[in-house]
Structures are given as C-alpha cells and as structure tokens.
C-alpha positions as a printed Julia matrix, in Angstrom:
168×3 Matrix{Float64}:
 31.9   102.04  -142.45
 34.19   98.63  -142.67
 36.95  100.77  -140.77
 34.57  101.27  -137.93
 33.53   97.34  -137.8
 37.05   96.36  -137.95
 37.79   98.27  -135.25
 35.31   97.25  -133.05
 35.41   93.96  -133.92
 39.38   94.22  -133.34
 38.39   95.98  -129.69
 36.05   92.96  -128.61
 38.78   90.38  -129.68
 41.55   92.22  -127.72
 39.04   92.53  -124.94
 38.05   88.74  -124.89
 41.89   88.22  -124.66
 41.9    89.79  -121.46
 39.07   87.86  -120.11
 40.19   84.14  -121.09
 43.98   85.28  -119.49
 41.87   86.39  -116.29
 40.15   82.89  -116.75
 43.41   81.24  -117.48
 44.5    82.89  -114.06
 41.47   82.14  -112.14
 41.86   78.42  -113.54
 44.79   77.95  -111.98
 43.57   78.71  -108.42
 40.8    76.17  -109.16
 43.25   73.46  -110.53
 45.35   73.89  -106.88
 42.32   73.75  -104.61
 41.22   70.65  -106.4
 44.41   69.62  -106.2
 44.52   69.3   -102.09
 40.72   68.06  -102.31
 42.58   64.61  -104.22
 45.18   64.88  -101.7
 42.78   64.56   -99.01
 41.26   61.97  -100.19
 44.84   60.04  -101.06
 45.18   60.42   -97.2
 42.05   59.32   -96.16
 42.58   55.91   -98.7
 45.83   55.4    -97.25
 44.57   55.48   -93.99
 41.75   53.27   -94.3
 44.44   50.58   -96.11
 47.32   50.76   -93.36
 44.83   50.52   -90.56
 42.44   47.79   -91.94
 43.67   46.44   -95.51
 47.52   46.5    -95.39
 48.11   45.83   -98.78
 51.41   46.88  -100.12
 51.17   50.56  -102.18
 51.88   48.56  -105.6
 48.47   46.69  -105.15
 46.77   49.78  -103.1
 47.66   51.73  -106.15
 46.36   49.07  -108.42
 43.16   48.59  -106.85
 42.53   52.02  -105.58
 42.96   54.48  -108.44
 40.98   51.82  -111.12
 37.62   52.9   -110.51
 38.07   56.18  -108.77
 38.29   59.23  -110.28
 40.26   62.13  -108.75
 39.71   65.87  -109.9
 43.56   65.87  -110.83
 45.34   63.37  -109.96
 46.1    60.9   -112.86
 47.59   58.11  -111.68
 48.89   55.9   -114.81
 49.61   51.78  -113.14
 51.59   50.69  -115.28
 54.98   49.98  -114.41
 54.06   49.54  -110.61
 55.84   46.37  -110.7
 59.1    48.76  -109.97
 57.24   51.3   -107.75
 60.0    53.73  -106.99
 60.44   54.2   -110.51
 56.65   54.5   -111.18
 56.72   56.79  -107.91
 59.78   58.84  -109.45
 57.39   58.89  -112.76
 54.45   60.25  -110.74
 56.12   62.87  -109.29
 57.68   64.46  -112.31
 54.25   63.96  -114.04
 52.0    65.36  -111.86
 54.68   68.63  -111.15
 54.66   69.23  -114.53
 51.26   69.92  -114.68
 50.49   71.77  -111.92
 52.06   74.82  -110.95
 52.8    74.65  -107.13
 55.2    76.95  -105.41
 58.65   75.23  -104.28
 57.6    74.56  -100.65
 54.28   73.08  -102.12
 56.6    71.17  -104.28
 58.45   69.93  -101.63
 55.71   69.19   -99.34
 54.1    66.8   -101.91
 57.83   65.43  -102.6
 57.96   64.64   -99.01
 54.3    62.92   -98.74
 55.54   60.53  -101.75
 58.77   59.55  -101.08
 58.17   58.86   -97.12
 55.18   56.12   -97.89
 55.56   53.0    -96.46
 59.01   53.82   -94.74
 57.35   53.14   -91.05
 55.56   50.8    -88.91
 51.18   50.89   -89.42
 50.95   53.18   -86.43
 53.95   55.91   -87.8
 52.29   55.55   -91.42
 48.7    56.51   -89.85
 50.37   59.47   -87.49
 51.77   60.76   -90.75
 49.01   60.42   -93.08
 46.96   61.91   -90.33
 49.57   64.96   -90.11
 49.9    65.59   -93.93
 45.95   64.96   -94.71
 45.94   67.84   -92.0
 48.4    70.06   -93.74
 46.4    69.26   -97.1
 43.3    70.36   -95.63
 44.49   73.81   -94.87
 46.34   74.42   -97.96
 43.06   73.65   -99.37
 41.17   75.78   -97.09
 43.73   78.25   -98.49
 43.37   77.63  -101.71
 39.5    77.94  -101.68
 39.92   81.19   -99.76
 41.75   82.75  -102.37
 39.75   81.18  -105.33
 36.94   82.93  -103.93
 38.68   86.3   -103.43
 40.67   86.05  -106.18
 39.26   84.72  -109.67
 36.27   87.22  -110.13
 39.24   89.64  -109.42
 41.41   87.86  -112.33
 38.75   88.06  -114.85
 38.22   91.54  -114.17
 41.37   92.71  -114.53
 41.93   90.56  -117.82
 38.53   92.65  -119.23
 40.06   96.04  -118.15
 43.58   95.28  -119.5
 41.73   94.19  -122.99
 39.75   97.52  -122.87
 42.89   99.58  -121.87
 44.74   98.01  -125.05
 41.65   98.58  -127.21
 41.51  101.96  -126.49
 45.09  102.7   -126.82
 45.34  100.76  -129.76
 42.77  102.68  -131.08
C-alpha cells in the first residue's frame, strides 16, 4: 500500500519537474519579448530627449529611469558621474541576465556604445533605425512566445511522464 503511494507520489514529482523546466523554457521567451518592449521604449525616451530636451545621457539616465519602471531593464544610477564605466557596468549586467543569442548581443552592444557619438539629427535617424529593429525582434519574439511556450510546457509534462514510467 505505501509502495504504491510512493510511487505515485514519486511519478507526480518527476512529472511536475517536467512542467516547471517547460515553464522555465517558456519563461525565457517571455523574459526576451519583454526585453525589446523596454528597448522600445529606451528608443522612444531617447528620442523625445535629443529632439526636445537635450540633456546629456548622465542626467537623461538620472531623471528618466527614477520613476519608470521597465519590465527588465534595471538600470542602477549610481556611478553615472563616469558614464562609460557605468555604461560598461550596464552592459555586462544586463547580458548576464538575459540570455540573447550573439548577434542579439551585439546588436544591443552596438545601440549602447554608439549613444551620443553624433549630431541631434544622426542620434534621432539612429534611434529611429534601432527602435525599428527592436520592434521586429519583438514582433519575433512574441511570435514565437505564442507558438512556442504551450509547446515547452508540454513537452516538459511528457518528458516527466516518460521518466515516470520508465522509472517505474
């Protein structure tokens, strides 16, 4: 009798593994897509500051990311005093914790490192191109969060049930 509820309860465990790694999967394509959403938004702020505010990034930075909350963006101010080294810190930071592919990777490197490097109407061209090239990517990424993370969580289940019953 204890055998058989062991079992079983061993069976569901294994099989709720599955699900939270097809969650932990399906997670991920969530954490990207709101990933571009922040970017967006980061380009649309920029924009709105080189064409009508023109405050330097340290005090854009300041001002901008106090009271606004991104989905996952953390942007920590201190240190902007020395803003390529709090860029340099953002960049590692926020890599770390998301997994983006290299050419993702070196898209957003790109974005970071070019800011304020041309005249108001270059900076607004190029904010205009990459908030572009974010809103695709997050087209993308919304396209295959939708296709994709039922799928995950499925599979996870079936996996869990395929080790149950082989384990058993």
């Amino acid at each position: 009798m204890w055998t058989l509820f062991f079992k079983l309860a061993g069976a569901l465990v294994i099989v709720a593994c599955g699900w939270l790694a097809g969650s932990g999967g399906a997670s991920s394509l969530r954490t990207k897509r709101m990933f571009y959403e922040d970017m967006i938004e980061l380009c649309e702020l920029l924009q709105n500051n080189v064409a009508y505010q023109r405050d330097p990034l340290p005090v854009f930075f300041a001002r901008e990311t106090q009271g606004r909350q991104f989905s996952v963006l953390r942007f920590d101010t201190r240190g902007l005093e020395e803003f390529a080294s709090w860029r340099t810190r953002f960049l590692s930071d926020t890599l770390a914790r998301l997994s983006l592919s290299p050419h993702e990777q070196s898209v957003f490197h790109e974005f970071f490192l070019g800011l304020g490097n041309g005249s108001a109407q270059e900076e607004c061209g190029r904010l205009h191109y990459y908030g572009a090239l974010f809103a695709s990517a997050q087209e993308e990424a919304r396209k295959k969060e939708r296709e994709c993370a039922r799928l995950y969580r499925s599979l996870g289940v079936c996996a869990g049930l395929t080790a149950a019953i082989l384990l058993f």
